[in-house]
Tab-separated table of C-alpha atoms and ligand atoms in Angstrom:
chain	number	residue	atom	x	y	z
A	193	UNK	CA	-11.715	-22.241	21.641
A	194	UNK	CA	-11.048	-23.507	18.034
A	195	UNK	CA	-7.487	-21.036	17.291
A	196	UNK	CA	-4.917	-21.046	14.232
A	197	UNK	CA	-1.473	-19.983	14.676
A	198	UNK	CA	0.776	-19.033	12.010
A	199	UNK	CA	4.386	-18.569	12.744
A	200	UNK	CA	5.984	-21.401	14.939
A	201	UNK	CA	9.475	-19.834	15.330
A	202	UNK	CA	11.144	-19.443	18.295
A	203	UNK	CA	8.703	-17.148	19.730
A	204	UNK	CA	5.556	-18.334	17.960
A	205	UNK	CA	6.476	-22.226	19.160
A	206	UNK	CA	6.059	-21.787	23.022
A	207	UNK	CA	3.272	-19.788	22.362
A	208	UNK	CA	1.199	-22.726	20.568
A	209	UNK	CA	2.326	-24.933	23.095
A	210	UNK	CA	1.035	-22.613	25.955
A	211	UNK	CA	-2.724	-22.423	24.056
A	212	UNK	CA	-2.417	-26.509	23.556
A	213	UNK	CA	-1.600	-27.063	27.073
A	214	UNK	CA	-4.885	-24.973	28.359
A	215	UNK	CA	-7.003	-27.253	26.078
A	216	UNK	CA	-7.556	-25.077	23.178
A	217	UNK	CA	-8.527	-26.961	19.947
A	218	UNK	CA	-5.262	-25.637	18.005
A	219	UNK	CA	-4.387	-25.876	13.771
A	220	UNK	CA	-1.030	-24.563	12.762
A	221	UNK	CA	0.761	-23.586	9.578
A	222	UNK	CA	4.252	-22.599	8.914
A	223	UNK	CA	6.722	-22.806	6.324
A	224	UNK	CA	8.960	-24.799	8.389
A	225	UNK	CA	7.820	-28.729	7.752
A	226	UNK	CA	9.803	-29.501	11.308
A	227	UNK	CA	8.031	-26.568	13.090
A	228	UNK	CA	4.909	-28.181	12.395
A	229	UNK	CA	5.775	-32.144	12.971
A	230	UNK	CA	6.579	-30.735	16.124
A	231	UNK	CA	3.597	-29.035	17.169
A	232	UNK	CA	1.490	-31.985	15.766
A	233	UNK	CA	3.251	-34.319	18.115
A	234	UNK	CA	2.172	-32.241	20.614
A	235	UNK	CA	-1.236	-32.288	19.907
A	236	UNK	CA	-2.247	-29.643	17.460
A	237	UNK	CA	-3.824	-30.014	13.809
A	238	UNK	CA	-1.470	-28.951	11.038
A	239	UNK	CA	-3.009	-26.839	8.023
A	240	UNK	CA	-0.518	-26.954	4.142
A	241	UNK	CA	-1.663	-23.407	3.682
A	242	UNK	CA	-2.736	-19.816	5.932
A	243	UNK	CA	-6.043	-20.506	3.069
A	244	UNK	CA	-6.479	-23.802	4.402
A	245	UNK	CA	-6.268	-22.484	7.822
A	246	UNK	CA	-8.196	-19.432	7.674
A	247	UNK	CA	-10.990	-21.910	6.119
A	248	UNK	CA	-11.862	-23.793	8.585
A	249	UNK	CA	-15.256	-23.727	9.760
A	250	UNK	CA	-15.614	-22.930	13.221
A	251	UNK	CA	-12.926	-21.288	13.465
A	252	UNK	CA	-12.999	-18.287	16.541
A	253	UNK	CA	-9.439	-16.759	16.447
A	254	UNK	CA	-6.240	-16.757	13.793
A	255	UNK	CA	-3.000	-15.757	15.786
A	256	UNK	CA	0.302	-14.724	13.785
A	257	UNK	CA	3.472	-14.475	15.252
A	258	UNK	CA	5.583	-13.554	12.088
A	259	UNK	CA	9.469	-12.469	11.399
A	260	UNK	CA	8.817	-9.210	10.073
A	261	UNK	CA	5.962	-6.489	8.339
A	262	UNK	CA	6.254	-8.266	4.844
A	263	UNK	CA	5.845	-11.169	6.051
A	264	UNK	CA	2.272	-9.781	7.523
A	265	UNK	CA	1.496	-8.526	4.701
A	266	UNK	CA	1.934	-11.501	2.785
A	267	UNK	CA	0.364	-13.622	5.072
A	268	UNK	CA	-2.488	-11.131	5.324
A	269	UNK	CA	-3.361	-9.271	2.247
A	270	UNK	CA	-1.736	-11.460	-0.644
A	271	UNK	CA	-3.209	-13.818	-2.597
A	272	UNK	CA	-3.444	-17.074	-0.833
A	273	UNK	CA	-3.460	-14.759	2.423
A	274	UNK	CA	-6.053	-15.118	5.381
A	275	UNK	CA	-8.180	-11.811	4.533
A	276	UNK	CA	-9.155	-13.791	1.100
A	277	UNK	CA	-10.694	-16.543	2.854
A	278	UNK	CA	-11.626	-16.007	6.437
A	279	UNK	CA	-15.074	-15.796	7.877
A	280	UNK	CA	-16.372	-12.842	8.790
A	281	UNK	CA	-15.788	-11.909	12.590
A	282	UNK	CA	-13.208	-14.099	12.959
A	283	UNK	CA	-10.589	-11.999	15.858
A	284	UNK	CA	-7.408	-11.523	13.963
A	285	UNK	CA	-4.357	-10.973	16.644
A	286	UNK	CA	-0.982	-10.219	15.124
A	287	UNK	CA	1.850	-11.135	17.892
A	288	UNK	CA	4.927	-9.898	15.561
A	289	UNK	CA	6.837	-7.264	16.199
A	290	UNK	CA	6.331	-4.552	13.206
A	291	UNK	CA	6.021	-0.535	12.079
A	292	UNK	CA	2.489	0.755	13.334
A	293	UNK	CA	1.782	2.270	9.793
A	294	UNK	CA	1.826	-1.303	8.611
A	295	UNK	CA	-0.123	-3.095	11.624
A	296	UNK	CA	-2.546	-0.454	11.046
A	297	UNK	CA	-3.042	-0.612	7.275
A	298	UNK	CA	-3.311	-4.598	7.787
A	299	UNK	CA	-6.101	-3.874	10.509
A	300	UNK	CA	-8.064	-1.430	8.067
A	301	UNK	CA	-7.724	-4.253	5.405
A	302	UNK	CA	-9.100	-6.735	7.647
A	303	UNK	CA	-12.012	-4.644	8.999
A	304	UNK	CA	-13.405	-3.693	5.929
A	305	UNK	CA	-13.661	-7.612	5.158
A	306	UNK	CA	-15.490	-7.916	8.599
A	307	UNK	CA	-12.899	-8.748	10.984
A	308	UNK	CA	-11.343	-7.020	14.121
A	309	UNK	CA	-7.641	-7.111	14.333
A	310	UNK	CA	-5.262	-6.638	17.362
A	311	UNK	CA	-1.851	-6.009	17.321
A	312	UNK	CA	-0.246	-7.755	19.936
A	313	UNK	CA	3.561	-7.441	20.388
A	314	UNK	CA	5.348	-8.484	22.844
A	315	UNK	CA	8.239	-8.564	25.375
A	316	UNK	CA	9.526	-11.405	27.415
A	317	UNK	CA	11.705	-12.881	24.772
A	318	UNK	CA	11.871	-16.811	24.206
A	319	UNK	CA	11.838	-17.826	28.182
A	320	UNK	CA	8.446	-15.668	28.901
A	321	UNK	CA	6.940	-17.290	25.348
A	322	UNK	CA	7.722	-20.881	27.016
A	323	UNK	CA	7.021	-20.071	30.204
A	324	UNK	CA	3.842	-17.782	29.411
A	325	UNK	CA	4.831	-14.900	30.996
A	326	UNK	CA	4.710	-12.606	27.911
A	327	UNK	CA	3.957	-9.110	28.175
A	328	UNK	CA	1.448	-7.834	25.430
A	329	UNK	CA	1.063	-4.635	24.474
A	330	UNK	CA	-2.318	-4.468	22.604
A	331	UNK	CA	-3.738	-2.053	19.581
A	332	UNK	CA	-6.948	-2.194	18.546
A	333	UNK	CA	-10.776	-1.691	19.960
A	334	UNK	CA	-11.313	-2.297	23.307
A	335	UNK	CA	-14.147	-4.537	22.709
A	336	UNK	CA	-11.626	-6.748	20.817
A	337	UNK	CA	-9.224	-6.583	23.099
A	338	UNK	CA	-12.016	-7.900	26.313
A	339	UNK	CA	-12.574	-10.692	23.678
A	340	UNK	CA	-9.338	-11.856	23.254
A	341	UNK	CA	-7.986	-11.343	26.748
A	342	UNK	CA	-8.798	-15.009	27.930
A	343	UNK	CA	-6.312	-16.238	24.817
A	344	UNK	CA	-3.886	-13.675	25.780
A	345	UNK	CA	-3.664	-14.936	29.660
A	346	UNK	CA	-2.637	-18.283	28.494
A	347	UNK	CA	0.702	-16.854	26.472
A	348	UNK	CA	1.358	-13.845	29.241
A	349	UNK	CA	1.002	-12.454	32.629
A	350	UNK	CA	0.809	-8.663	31.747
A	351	UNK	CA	-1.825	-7.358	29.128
A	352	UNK	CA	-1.750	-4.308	28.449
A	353	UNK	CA	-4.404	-2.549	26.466
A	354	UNK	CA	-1.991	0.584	24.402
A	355	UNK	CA	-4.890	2.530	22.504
A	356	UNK	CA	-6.450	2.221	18.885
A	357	UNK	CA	-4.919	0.050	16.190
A	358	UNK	CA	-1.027	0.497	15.980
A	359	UNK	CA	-0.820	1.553	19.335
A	360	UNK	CA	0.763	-1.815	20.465
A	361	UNK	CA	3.278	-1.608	18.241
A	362	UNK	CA	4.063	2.111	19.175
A	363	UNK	CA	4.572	1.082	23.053
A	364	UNK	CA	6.888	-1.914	22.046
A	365	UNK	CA	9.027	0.413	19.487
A	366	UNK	CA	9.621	3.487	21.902
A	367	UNK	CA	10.442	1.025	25.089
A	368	UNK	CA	13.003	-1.095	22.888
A	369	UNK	CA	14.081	2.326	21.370
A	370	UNK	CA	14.812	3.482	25.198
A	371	UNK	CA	16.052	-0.303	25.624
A	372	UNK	CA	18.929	0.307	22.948
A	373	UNK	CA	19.920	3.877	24.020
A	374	UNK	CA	20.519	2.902	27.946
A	375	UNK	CA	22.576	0.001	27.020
A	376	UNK	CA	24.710	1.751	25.171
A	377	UNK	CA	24.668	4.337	27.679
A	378	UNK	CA	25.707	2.113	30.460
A	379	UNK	CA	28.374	0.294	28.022
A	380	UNK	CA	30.053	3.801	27.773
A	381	UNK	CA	29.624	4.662	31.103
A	382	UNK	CA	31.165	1.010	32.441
A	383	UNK	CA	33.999	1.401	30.253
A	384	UNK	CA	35.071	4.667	31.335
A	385	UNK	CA	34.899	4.088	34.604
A	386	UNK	CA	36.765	0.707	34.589
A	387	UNK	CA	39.130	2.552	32.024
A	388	UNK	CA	39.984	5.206	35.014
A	389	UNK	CA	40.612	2.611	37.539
A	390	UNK	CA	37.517	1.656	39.046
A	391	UNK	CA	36.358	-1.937	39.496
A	392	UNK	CA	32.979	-2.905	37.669
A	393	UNK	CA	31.641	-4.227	40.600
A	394	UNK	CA	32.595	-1.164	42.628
A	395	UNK	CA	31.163	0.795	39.832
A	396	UNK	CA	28.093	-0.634	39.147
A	397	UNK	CA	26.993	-1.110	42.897
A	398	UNK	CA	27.614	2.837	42.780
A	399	UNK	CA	24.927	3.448	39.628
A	400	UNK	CA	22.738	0.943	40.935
A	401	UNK	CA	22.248	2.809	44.157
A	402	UNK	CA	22.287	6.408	42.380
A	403	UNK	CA	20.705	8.269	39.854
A	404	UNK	CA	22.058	5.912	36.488
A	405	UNK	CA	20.739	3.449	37.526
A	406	UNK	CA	18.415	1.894	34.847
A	407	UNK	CA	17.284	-1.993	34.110
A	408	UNK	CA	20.228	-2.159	31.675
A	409	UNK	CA	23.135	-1.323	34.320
A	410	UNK	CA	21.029	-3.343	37.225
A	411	UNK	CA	19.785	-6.290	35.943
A	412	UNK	CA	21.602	-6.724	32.445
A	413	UNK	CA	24.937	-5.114	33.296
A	414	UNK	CA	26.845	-5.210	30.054
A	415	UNK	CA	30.149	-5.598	31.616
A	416	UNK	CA	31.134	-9.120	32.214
A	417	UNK	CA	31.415	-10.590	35.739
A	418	UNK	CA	28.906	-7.945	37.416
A	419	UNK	CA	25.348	-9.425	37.301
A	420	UNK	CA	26.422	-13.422	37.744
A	421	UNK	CA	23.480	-14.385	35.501
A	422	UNK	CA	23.488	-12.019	32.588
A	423	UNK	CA	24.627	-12.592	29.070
A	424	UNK	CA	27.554	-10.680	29.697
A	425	UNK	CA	28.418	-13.270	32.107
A	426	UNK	CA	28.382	-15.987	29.992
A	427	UNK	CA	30.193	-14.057	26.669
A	428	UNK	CA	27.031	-12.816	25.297
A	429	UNK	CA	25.528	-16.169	24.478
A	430	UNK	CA	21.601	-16.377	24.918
A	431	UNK	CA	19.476	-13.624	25.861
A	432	UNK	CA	18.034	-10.772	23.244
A	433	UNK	CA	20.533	-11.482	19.780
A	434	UNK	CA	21.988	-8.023	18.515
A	435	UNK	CA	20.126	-8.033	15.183
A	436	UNK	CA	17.352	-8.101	17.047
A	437	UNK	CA	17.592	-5.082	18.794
A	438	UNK	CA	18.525	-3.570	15.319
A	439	UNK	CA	15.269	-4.625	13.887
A	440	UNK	CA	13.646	-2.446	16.672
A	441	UNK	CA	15.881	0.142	16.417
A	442	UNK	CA	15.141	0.324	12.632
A	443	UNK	CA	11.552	0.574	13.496
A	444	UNK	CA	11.504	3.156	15.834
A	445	UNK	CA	13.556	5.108	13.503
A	446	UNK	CA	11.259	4.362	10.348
A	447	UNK	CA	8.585	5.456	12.541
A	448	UNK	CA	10.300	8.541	13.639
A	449	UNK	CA	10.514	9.788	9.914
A	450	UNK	CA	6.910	8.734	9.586
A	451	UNK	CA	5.757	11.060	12.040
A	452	UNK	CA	8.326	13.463	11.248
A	453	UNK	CA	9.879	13.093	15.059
A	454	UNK	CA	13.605	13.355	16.019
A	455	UNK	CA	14.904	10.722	17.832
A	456	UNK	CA	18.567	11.804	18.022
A	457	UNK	CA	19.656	8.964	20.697
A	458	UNK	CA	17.754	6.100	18.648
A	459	UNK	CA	18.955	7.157	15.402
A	460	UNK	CA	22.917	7.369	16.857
A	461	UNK	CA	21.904	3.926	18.787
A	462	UNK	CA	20.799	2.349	15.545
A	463	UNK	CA	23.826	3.377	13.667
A	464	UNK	CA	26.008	1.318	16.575
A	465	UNK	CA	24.037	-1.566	16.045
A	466	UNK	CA	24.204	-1.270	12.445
A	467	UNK	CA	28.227	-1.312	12.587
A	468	UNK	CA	28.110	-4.060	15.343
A	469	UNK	CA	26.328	-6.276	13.531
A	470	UNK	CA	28.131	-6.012	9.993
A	471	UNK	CA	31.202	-6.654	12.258
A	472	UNK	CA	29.573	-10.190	12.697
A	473	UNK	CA	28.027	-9.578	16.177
A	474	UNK	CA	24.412	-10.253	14.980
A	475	UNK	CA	23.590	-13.373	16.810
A	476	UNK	CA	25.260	-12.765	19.696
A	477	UNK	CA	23.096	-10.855	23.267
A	478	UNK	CA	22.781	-7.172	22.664
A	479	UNK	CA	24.722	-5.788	25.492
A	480	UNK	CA	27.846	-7.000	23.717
A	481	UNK	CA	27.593	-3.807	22.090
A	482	UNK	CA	30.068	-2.546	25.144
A	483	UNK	CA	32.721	-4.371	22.659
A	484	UNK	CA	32.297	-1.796	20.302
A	485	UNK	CA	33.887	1.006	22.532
A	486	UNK	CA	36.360	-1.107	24.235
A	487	UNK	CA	39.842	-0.018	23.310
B	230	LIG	P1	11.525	-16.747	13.953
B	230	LIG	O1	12.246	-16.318	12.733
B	230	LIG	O2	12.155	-17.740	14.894
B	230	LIG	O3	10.079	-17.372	13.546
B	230	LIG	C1	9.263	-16.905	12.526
B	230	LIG	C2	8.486	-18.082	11.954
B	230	LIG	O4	7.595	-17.589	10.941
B	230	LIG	C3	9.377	-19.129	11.279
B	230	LIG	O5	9.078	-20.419	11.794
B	230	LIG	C4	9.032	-19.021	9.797
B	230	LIG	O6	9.119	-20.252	9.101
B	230	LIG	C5	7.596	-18.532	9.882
B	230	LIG	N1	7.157	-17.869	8.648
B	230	LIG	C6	7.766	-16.892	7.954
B	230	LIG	N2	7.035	-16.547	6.875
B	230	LIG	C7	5.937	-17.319	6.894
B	230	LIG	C8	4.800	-17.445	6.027
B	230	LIG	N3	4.669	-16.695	4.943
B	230	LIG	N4	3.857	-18.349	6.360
B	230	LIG	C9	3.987	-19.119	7.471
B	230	LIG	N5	5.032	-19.066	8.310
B	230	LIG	C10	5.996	-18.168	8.018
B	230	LIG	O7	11.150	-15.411	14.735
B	230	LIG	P2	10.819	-15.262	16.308
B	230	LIG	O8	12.073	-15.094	17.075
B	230	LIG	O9	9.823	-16.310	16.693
B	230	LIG	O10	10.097	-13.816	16.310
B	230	LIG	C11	8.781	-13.634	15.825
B	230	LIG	C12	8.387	-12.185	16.050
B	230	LIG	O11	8.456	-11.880	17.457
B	230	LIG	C13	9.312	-11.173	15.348
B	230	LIG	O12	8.528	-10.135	14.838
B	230	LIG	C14	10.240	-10.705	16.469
B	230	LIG	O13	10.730	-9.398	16.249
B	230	LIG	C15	9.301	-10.752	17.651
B	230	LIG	N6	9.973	-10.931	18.959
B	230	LIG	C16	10.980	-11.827	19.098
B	230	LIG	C17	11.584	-11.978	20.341
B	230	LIG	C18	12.707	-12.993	20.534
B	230	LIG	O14	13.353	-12.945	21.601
B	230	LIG	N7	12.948	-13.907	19.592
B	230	LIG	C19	11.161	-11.209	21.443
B	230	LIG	C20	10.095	-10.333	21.272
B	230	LIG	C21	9.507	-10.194	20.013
């Protein structure tokens, strides 16, 4: 198929290569002049401009994979954007993680110019983008979603059709939202255990066969030593970066006072983050956030 892909970070990247490797006829564009030598030595056509790529004739499918919502709206709706140019029926996927109310205005934008638009998030972080394994959790109409399924196999293994426009974007915010809270859970739940006497080991083996048990105390125990292969294992280097997590955080709770919802937990959760990361903990793996309550 002939596909553009805008936004060749270190998501985005992986992605491309993934849709090169399967013999797609690939043009990319990003800001980044290094992002795109490298994606043209591996095979794919570069475009100067989203115009220039949303021109091309031919062209079946335009993929973004952007760093945040005004960044998709820029890339989308502004002048010099890909609704001013594209061809009508062109399938529009948007990969970045962003608030529903925007994916969804973006989609109405691009419909009434003639062109279906998914939103596409994901999870998997950088090792499922490279090793295309994603998990996508797809908003939009279910005749666009069949369409673009065969793209979507090349970049994951789980596709998961969510529901009308914004929908994606609603699963990936309330699962990260849950994401944040049990880590922090587990973080406080480590520490006072270890804090009474117990060892982590001892501890965790205990939760993992009982009723806390949860991903974040089994496979991405926050306490160091207790999974061998987790972040926390390793000081917190790798793995899903603590601003990150605040970015969803911050979504689910901008959503939250969208649709006039409490989310007590995720708003307390965000907060944490918030002061973790102005401490100068942004880049390092989210479950470092056990740091924070550690006397
Ligand atoms: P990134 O910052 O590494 O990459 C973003 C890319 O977009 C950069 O190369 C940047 O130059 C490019 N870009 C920005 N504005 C542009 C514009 N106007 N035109 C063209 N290119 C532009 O980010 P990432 O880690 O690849 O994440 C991308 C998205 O995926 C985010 O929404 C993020 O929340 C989400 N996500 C990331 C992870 C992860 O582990 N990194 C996991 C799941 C979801």
């Amino acid at each position: 198929m002939k596909i553009g892909f805008i936004g060749l970070g270190n998501m985005g990247a992986p992605m491309a290569q993934n849709l090169l490797k399967a013999g797609h006829d690939l043009t990319v564009y990003d800001l980044s002049e290094t992002a795109l030598a490298q994606l043209n030595g591996a095979g794919a056509k570069i475009a100067q401009s989203a115009v220039e790529l949303s021109s091309i004739p031919g062209m079946e499918v335009i993929i973004t994979m952007l760093p945040a919502s005004q960044h998709v709206r820029s890339v989308y709706l502004n002048q010099g954007g890909i609704l001013e140019v594209v061809a009508k029926d062109v399938l529009l996927i948007d990969c970045s993680t962003i608030d529903p109310q925007t994916a969804r205005e973006v989609a109405k934008a691009a419909l009434s110019k003639g062109n279906p638009m998914l939103d596409a998030p994901v999870s998997g972080g950088t090792g499922g983008a490279e090793a295309g394994t994603l998990t996508f959790m797809v908003g939009g109409a279910k005749k666009d979603f069949e369409r673009a399924q065969t793209i979507l196999t090349t970049m994951g293994k789980n596709i998961v059709y969510c529901g009308d426009s914004g929908n994606g974007q609603v699963a990936k915010v309330a699962n990260n939202m849950l994401l944040g809270i049990s880590m922090v859970a587990t973080a406080e739940a480590m520490s006072l255990g270890v804090s009474l006497g117990m060892d982590p080991k001892v501890l965790a083996g205990i939760i993992n066969t009982s009723s806390g048990r949860c991903w974040s105390s089994e496979i991405y125990n926050p306490y160091p030593g207790v999974v061998e292969n987790a972040p926390a294992s390793r000081a917190y280097s790798g793995g899903f970066g603590v601003d990150l997590m605040l970015k969803d955080l911050s979504l689910a709770t901008e959503a939250a006072k969208f649709a006039k919802q409490p989310v007590i937990l995720g708003a307390v959760t965000q907060q944490l983050y918030q002061l973790f990361s102005s401490q100068g903990n942004g880049k390092l793996d989210f479950s470092s956030i056990i740091n924070l309550q550690n006397k």
